N, CA, C and O atoms as a MOPAC input file, in Angstrom:
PM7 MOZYME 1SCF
protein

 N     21.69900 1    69.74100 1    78.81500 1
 C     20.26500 1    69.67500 1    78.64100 1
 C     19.87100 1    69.85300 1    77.17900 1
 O     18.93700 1    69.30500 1    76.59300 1
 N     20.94800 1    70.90600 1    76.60200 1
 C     20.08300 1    70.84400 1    75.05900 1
 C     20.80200 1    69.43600 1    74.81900 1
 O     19.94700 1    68.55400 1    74.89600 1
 N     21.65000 1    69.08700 1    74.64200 1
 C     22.09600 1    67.61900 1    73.90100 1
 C     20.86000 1    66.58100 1    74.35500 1
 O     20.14800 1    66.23700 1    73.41100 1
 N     20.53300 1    66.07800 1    75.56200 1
 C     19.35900 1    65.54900 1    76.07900 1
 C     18.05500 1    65.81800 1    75.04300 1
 O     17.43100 1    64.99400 1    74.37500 1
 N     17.83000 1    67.63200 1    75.18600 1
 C     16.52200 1    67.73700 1    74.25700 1
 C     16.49000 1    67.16400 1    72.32700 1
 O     15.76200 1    66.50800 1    71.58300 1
 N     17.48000 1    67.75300 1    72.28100 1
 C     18.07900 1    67.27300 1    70.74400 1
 C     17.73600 1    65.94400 1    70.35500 1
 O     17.12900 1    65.47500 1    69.39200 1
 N     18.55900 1    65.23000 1    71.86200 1
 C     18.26000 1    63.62800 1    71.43500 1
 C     17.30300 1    63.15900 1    71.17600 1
 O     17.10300 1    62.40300 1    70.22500 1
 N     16.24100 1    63.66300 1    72.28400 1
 C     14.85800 1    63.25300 1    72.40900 1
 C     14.31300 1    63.60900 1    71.38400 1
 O     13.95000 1    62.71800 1    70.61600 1
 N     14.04600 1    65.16700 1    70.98100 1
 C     13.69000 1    65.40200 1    69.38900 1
 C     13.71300 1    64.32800 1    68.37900 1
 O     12.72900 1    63.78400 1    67.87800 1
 N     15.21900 1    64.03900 1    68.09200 1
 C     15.73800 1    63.15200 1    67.23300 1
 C     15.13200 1    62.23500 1    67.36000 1
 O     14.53100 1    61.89000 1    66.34300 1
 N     14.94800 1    61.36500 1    68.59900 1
 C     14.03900 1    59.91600 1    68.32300 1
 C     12.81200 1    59.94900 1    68.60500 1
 O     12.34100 1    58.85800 1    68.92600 1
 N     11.72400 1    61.31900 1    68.59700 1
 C     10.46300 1    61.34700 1    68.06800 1
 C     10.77000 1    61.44600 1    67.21600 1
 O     10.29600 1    60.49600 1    66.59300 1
 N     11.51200 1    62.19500 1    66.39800 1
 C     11.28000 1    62.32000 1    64.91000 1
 C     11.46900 1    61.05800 1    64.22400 1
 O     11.13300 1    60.91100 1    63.04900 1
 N     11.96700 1    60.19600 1    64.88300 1
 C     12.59200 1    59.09000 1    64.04000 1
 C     11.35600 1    58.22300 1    64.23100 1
 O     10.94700 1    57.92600 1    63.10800 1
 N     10.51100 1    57.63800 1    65.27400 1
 C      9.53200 1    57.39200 1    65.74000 1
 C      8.16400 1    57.24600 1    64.81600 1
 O      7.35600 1    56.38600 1    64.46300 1
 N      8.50100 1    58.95700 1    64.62500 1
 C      7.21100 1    59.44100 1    63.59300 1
 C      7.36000 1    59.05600 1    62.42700 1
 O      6.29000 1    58.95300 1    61.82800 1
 N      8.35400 1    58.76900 1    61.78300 1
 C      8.80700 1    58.40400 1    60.65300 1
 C      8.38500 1    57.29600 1    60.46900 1
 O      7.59900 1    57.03100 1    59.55900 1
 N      9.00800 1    56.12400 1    61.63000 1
 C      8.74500 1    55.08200 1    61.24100 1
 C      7.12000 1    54.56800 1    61.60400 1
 O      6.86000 1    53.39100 1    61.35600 1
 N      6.30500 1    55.22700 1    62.04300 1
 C      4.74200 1    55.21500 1    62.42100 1
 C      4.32000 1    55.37100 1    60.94700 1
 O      3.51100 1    54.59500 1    60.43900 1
 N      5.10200 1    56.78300 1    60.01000 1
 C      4.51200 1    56.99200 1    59.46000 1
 C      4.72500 1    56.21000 1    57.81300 1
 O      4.06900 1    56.23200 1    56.77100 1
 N      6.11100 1    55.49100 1    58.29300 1
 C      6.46500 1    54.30000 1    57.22900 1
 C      5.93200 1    53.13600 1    57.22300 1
 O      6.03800 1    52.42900 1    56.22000 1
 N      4.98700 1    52.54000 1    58.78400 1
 C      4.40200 1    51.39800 1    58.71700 1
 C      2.54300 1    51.80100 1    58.04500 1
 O      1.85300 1    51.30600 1    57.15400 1
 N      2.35800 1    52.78800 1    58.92200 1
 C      0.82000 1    53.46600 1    57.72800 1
 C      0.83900 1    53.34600 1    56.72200 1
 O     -0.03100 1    52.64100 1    56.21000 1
 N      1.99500 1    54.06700 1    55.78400 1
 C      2.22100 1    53.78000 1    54.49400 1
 C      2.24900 1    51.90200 1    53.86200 1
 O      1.73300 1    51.49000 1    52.82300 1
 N      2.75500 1    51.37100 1    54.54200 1
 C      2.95700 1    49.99100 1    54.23000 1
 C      1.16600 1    49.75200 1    54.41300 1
 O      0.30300 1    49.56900 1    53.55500 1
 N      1.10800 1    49.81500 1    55.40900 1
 C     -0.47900 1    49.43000 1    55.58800 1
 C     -1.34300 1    49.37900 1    54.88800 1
 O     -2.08900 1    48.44100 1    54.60800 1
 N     -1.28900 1    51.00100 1    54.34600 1
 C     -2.15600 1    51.44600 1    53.35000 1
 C     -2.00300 1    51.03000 1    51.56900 1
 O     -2.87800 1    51.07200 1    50.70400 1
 N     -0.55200 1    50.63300 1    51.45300 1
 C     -0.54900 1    49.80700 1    50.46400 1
 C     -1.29000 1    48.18500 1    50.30500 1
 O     -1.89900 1    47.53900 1    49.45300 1
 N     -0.78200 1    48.02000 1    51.75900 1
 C     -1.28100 1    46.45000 1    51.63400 1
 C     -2.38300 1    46.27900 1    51.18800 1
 O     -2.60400 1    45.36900 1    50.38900 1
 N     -3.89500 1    47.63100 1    51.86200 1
 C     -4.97200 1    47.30700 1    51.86000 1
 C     -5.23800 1    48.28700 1    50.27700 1
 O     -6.41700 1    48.62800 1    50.17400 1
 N     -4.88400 1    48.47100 1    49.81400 1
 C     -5.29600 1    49.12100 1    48.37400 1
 C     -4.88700 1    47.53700 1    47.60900 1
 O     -5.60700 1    46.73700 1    47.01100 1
 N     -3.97700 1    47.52400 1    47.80900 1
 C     -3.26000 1    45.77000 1    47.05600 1
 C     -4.53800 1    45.03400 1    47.16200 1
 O     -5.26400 1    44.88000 1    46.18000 1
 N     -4.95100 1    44.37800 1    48.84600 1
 C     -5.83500 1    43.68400 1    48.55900 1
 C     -7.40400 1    43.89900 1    47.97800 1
 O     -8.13400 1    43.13600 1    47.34600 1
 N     -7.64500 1    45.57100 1    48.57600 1
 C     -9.14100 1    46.05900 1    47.84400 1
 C     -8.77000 1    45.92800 1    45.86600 1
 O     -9.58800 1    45.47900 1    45.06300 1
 N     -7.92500 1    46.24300 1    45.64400 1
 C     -7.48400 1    46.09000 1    43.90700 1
 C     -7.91500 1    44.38900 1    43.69400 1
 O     -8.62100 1    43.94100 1    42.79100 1
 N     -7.38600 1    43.76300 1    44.59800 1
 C     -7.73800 1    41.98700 1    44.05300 1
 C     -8.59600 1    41.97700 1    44.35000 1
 O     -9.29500 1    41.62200 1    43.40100 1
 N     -9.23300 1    42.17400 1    45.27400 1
 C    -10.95600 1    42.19600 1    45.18500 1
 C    -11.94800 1    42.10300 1    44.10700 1
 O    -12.66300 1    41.26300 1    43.56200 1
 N    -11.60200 1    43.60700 1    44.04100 1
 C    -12.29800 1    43.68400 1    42.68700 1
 C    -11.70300 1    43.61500 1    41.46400 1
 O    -12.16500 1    44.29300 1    40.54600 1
 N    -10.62600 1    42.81700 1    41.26900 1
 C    -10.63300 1    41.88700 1    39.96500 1
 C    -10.93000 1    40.57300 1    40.15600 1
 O    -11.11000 1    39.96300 1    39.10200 1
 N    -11.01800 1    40.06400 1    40.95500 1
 C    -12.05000 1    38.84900 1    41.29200 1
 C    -13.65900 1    39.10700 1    41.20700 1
 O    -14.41000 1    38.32500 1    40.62500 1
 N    -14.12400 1    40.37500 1    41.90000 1
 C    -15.39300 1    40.05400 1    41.97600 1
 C    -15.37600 1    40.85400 1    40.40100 1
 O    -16.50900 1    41.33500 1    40.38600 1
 N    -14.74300 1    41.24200 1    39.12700 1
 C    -14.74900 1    41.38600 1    37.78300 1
 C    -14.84600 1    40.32000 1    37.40200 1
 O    -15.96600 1    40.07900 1    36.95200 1
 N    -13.94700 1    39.27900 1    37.36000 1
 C    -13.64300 1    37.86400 1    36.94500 1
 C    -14.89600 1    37.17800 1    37.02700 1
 O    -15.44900 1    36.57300 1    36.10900 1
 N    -15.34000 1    37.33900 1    38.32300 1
 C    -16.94500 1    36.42500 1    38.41600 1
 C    -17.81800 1    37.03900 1    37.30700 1
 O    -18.38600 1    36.32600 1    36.48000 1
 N    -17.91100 1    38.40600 1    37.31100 1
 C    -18.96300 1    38.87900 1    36.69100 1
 C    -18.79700 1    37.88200 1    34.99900 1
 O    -19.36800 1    36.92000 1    34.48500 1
 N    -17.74800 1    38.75900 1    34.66200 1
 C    -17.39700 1    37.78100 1    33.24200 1
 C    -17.93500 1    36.66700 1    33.22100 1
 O    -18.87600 1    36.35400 1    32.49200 1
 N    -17.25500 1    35.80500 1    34.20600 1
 C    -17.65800 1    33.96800 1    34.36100 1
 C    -19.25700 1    34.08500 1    34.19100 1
 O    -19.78600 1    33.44900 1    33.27900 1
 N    -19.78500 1    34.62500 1    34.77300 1
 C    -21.67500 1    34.51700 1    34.41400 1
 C    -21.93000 1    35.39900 1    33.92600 1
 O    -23.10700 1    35.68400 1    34.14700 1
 N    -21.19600 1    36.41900 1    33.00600 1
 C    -22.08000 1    36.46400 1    32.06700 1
 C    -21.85800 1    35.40200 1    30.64600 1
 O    -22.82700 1    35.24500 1    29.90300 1
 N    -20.65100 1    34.76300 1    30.36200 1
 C    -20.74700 1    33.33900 1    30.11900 1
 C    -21.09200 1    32.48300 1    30.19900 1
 O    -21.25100 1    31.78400 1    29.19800 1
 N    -21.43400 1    32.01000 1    31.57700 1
 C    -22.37200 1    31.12000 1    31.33900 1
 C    -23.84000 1    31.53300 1    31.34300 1
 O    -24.71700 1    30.86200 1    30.79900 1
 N    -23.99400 1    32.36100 1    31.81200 1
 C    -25.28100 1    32.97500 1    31.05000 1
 C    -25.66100 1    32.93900 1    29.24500 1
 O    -26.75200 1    32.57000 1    28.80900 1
 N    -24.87300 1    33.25700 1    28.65700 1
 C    -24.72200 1    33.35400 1    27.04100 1
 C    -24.60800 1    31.84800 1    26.76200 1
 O    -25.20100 1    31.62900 1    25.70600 1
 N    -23.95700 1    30.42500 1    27.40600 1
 C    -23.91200 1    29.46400 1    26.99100 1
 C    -25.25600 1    29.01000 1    27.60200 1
 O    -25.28900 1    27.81200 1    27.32400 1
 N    -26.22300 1    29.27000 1    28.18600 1
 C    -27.10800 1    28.80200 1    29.11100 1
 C    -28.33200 1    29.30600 1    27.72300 1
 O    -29.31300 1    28.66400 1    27.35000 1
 N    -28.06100 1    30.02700 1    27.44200 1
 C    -29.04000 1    30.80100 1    26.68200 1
 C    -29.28100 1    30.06600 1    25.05600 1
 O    -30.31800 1    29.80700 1    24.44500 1
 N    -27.63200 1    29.85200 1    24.65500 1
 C    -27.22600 1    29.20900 1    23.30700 1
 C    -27.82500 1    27.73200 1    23.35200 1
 O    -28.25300 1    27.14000 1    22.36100 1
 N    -27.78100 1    27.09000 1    24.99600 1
 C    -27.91900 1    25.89400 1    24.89200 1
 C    -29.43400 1    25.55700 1    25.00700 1
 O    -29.73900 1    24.42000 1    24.64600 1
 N    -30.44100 1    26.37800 1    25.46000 1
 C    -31.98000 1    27.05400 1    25.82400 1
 C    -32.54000 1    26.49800 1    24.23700 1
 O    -33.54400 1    25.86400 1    23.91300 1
 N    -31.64700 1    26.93100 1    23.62100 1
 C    -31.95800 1    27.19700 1    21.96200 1
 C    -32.23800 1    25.85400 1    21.02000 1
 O    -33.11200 1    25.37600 1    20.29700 1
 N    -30.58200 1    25.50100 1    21.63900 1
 C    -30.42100 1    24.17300 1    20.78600 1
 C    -31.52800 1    23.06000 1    21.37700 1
 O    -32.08000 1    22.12300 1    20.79900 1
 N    -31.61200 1    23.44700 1    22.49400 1
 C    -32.72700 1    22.48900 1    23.56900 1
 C    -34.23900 1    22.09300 1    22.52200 1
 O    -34.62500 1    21.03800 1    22.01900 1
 N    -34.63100 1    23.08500 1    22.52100 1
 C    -35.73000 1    23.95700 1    21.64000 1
 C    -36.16200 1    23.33500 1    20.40700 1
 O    -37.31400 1    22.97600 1    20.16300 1
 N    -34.73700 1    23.19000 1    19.33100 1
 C    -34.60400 1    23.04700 1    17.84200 1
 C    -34.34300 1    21.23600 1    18.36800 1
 O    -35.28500 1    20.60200 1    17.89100 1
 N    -33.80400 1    20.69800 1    18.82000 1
 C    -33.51300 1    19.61700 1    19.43800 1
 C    -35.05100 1    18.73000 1    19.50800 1
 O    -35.22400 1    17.64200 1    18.95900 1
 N    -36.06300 1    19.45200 1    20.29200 1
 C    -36.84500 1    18.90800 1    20.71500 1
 C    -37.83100 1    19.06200 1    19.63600 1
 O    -38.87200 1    18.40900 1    19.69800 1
 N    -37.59000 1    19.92900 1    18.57000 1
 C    -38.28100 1    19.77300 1    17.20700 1
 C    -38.12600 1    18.86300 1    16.59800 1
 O    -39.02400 1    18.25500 1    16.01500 1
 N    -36.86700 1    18.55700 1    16.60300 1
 C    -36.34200 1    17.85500 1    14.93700 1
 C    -36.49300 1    16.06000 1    16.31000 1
 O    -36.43800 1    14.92400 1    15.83800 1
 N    -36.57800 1    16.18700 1    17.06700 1
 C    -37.45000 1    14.77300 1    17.85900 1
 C    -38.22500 1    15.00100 1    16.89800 1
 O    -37.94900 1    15.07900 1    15.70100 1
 N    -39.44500 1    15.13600 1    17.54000 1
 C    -40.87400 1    15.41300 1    17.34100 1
 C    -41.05600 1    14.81200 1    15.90200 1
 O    -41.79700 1    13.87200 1    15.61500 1
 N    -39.74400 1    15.96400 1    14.51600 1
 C    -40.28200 1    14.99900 1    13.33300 1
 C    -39.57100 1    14.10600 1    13.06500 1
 O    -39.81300 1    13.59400 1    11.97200 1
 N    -38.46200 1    13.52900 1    13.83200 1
 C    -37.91700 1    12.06100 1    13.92000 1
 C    -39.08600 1    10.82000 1    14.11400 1
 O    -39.40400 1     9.89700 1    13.36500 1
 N    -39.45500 1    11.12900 1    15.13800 1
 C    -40.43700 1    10.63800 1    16.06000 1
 C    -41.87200 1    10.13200 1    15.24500 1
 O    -42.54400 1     9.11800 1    15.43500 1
 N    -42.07600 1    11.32300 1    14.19800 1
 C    -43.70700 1    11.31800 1    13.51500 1
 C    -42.87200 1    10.54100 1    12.01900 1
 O    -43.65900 1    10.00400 1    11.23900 1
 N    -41.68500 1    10.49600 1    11.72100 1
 C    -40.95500 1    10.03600 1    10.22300 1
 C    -40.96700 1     8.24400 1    10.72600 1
 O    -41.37500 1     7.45000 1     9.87800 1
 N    -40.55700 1     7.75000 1    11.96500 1
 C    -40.28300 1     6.58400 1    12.27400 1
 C    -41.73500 1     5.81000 1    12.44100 1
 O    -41.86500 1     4.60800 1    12.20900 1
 N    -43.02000 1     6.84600 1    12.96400 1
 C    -44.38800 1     6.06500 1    12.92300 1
 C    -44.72800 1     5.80600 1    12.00500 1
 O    -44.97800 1     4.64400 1    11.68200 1
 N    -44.88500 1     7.03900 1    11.09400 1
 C    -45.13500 1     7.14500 1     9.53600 1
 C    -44.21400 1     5.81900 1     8.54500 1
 O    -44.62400 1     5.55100 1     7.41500 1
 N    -43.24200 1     5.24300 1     9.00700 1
 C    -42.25400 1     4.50700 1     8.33100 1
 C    -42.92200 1     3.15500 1     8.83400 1
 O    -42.75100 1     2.09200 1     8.23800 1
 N    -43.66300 1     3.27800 1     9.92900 1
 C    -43.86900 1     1.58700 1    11.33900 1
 C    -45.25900 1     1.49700 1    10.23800 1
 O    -45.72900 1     0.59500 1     9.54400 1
 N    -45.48200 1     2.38800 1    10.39400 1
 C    -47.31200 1     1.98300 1     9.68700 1
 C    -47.07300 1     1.73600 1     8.63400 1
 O    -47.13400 1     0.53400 1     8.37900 1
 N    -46.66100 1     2.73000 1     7.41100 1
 C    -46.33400 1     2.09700 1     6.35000 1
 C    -46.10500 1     0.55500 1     6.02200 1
 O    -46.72100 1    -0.19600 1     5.26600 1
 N    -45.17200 1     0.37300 1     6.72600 1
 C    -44.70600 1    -1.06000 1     6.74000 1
 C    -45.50500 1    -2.11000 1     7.04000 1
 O    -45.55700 1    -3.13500 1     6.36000 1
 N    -46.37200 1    -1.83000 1     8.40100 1
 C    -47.45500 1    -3.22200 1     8.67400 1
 C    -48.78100 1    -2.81300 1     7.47900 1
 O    -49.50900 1    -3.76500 1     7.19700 1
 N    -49.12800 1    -1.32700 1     6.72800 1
 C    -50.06100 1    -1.41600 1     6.00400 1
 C    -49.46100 1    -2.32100 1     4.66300 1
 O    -50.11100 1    -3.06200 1     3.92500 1
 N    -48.36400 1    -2.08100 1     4.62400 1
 C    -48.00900 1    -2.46100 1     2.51600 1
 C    -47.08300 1    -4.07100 1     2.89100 1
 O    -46.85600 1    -5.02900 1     2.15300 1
 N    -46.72500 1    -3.83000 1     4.31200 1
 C    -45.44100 1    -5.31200 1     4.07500 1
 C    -44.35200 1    -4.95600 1     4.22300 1
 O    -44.07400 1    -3.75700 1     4.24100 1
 N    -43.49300 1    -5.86400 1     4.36100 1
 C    -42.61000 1    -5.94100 1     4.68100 1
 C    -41.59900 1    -5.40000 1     3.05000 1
 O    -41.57400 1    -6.12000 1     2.05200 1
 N    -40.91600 1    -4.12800 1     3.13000 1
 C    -40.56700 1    -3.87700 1     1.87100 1
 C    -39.16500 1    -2.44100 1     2.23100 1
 O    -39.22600 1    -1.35000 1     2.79800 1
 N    -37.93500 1    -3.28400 1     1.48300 1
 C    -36.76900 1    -3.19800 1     1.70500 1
 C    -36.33500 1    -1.35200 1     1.74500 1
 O    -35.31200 1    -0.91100 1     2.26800 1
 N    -37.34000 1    -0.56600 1     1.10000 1
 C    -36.78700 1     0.94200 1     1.34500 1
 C    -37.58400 1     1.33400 1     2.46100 1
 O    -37.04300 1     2.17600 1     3.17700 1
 N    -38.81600 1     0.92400 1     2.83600 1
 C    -39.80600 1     1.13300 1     3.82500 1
 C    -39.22400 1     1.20100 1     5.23500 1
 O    -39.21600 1     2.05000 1     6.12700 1
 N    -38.60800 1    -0.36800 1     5.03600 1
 C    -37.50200 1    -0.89400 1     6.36400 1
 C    -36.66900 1     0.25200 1     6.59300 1
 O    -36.74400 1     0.80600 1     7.68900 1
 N    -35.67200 1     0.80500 1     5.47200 1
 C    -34.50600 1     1.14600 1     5.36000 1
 C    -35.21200 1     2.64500 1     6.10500 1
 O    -34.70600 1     3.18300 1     7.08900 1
 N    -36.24000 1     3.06200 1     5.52700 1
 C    -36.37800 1     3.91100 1     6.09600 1
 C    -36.86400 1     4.25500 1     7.84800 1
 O    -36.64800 1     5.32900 1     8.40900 1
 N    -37.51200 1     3.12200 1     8.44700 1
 C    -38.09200 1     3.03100 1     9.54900 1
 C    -36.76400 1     2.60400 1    10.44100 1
 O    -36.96500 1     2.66100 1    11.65400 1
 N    -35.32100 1     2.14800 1     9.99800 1
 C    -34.53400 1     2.17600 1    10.82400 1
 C    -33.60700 1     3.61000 1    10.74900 1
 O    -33.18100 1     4.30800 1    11.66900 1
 N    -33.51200 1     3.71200 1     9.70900 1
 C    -33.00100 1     5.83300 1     9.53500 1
 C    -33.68400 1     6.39000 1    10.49200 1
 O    -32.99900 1     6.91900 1    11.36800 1
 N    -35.23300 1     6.45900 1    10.64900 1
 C    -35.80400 1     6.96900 1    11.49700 1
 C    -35.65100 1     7.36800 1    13.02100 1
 O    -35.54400 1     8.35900 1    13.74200 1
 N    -35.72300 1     5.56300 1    13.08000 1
 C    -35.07800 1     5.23300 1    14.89400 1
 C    -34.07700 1     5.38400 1    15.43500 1
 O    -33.94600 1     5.50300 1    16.65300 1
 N    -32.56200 1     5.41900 1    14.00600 1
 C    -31.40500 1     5.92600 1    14.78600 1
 C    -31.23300 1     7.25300 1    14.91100 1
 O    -30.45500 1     7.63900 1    15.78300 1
 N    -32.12100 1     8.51300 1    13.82200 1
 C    -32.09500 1     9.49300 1    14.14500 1
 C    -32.80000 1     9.92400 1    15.51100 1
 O    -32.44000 1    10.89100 1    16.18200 1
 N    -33.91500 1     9.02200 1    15.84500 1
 C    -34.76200 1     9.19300 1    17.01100 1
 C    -33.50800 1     9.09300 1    18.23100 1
 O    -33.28600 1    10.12000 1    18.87200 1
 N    -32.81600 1     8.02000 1    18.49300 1
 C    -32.06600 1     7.24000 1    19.45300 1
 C    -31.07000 1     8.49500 1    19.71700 1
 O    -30.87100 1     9.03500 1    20.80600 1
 N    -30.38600 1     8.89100 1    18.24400 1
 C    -29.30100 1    10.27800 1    18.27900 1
 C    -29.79200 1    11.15700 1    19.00600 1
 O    -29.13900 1    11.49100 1    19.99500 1
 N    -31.27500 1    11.88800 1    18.70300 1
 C    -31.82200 1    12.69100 1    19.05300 1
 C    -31.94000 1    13.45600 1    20.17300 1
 O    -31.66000 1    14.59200 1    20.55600 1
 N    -32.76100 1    11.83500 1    20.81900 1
 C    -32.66100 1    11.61500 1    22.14100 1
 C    -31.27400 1    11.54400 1    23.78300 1
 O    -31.16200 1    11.82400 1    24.97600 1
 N    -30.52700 1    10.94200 1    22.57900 1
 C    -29.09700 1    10.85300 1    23.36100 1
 C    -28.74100 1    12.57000 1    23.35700 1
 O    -28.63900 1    13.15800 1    24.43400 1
 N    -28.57800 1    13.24800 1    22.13500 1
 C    -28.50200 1    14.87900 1    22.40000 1
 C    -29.01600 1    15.27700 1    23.28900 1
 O    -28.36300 1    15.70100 1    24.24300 1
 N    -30.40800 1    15.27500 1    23.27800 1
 C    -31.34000 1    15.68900 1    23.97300 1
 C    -30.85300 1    15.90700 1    26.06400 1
 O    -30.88200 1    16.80100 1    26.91000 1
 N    -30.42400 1    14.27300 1    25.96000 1
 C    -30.30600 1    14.39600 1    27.32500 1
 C    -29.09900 1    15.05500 1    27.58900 1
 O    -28.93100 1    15.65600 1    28.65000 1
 N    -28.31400 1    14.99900 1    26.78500 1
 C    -26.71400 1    15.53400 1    27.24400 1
 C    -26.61900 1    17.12200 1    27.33900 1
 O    -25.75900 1    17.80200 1    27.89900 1
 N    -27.76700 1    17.51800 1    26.62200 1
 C    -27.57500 1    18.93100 1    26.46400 1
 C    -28.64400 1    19.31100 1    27.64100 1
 O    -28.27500 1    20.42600 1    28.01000 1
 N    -29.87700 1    18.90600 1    28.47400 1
 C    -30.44300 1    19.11600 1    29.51500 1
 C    -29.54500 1    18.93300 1    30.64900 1
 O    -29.57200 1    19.58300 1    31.69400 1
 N    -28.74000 1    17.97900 1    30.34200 1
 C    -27.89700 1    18.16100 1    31.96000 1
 C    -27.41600 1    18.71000 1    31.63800 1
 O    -27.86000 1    19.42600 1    32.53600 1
 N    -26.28300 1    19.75900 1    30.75900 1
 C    -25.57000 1    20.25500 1    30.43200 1
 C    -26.36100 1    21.66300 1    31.45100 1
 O    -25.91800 1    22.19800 1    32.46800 1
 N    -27.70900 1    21.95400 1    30.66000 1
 C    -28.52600 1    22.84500 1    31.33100 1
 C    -28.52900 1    22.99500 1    32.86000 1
 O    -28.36100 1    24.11900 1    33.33400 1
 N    -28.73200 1    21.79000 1    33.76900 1
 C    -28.38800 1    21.50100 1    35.23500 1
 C    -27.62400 1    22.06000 1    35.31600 1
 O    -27.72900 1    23.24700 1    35.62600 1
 N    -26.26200 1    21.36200 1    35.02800 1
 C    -24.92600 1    22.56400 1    35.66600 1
 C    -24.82700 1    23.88400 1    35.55200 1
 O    -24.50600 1    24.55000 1    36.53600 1
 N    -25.12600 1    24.55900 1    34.14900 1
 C    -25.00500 1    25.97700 1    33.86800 1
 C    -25.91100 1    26.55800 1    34.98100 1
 O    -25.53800 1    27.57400 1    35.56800 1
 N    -27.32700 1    25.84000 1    35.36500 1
 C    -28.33900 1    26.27500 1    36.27600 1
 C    -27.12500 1    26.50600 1    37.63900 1
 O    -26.31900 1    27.43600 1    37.68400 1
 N    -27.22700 1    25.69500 1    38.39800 1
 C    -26.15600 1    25.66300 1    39.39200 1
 C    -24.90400 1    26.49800 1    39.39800 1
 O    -24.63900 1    27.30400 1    40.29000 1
 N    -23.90300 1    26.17600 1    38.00400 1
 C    -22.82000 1    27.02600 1    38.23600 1
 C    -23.44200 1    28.64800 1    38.34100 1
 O    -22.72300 1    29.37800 1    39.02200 1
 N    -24.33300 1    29.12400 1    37.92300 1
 C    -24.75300 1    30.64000 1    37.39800 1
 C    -25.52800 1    31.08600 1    39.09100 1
 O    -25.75900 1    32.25600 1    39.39600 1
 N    -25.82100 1    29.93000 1    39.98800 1
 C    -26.24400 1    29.95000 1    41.05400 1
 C    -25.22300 1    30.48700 1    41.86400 1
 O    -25.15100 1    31.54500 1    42.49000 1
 N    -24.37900 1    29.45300 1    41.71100 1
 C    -23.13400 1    29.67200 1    42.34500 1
 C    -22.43600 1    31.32200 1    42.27400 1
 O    -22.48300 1    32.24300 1    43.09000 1
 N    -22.00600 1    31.24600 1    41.37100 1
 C    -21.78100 1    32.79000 1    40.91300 1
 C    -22.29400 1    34.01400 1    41.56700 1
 O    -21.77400 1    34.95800 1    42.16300 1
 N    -24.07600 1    33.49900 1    41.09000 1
 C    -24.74800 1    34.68500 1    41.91000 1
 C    -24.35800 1    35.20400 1    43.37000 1
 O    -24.09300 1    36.29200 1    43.88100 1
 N    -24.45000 1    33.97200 1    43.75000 1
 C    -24.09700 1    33.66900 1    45.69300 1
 C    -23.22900 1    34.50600 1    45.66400 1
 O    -23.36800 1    35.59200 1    46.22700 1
 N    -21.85600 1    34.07400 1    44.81300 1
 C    -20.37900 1    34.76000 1    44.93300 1
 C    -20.34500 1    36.20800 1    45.18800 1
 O    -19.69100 1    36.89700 1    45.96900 1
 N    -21.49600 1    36.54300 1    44.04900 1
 C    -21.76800 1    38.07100 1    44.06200 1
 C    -22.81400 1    38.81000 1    44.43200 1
 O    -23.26300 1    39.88600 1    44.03700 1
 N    -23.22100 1    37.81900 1    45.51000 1
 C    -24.28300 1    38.83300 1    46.54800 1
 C    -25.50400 1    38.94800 1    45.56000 1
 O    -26.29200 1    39.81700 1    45.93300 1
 N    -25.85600 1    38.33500 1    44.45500 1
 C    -26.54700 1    39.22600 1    43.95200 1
 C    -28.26600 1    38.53500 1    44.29400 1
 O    -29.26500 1    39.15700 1    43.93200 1

């Protein structure tokens, strides 16, 4: 009977061990995955506050962009009138086409950097979502 009890002892104890070797595993696993968690939901943060800062930089250039139109825009009228008031006259020209390709440049910026704006809008959307916020 003691050899019987012994035994039995022996393979609770062994039992408990291994209950208490799969907990342990467990409890690693889920620290492992709570740790990636939150270096992902870190990673996002970073990601928008980047594109936040490029959203902001590009806000700017948008801004100065839509200035230096404006005196593209008033240099190429100023160059059109000139021209039908005095004639047809070779720096006048020269200048009323400087004008229009800076206008045309301008404009081409202009749009590339507003959609540019779209996406940052969206991706920074996105993000938010990611992070509940």
């Amino acid at each position: 009977q003691r050899a019987l009890k012994a035994q039995r002892e022996k393979l609770e104890r062994e039992r408990r061990e291994e209950e208490m070797e799969r907990e342990m595993k467990a409890n690693c696993t889920a620290l492992i995955a709570l740790q990636d968690s939150e270096y992902h939901r870190s990673l996002l943060h970073d990601q928008l506050q980047d594109l936040r800062k490029e959203q902001q930089t590009s806000e700017a250039s948008r801004e100065a962009l839509e200035v230096d139109l404006e005196k593209a825009v008033r240099q190429q009228n100023h160059a059109t009138s000139r021209l039908s008031r005095y004639g047809d006259n070779p720096r006048l020209r020269q200048e009323a086409t400087e004008a229009q390709e800076a206008e045309d440049t301008l404009r081409r910026r202009l749009v590339e950097l507003t959609q540019r704006l779209v996406e940052l809008k969206e991706l920074i959307a996105e993000k938010e979502e990611l992070l509940c916020m």
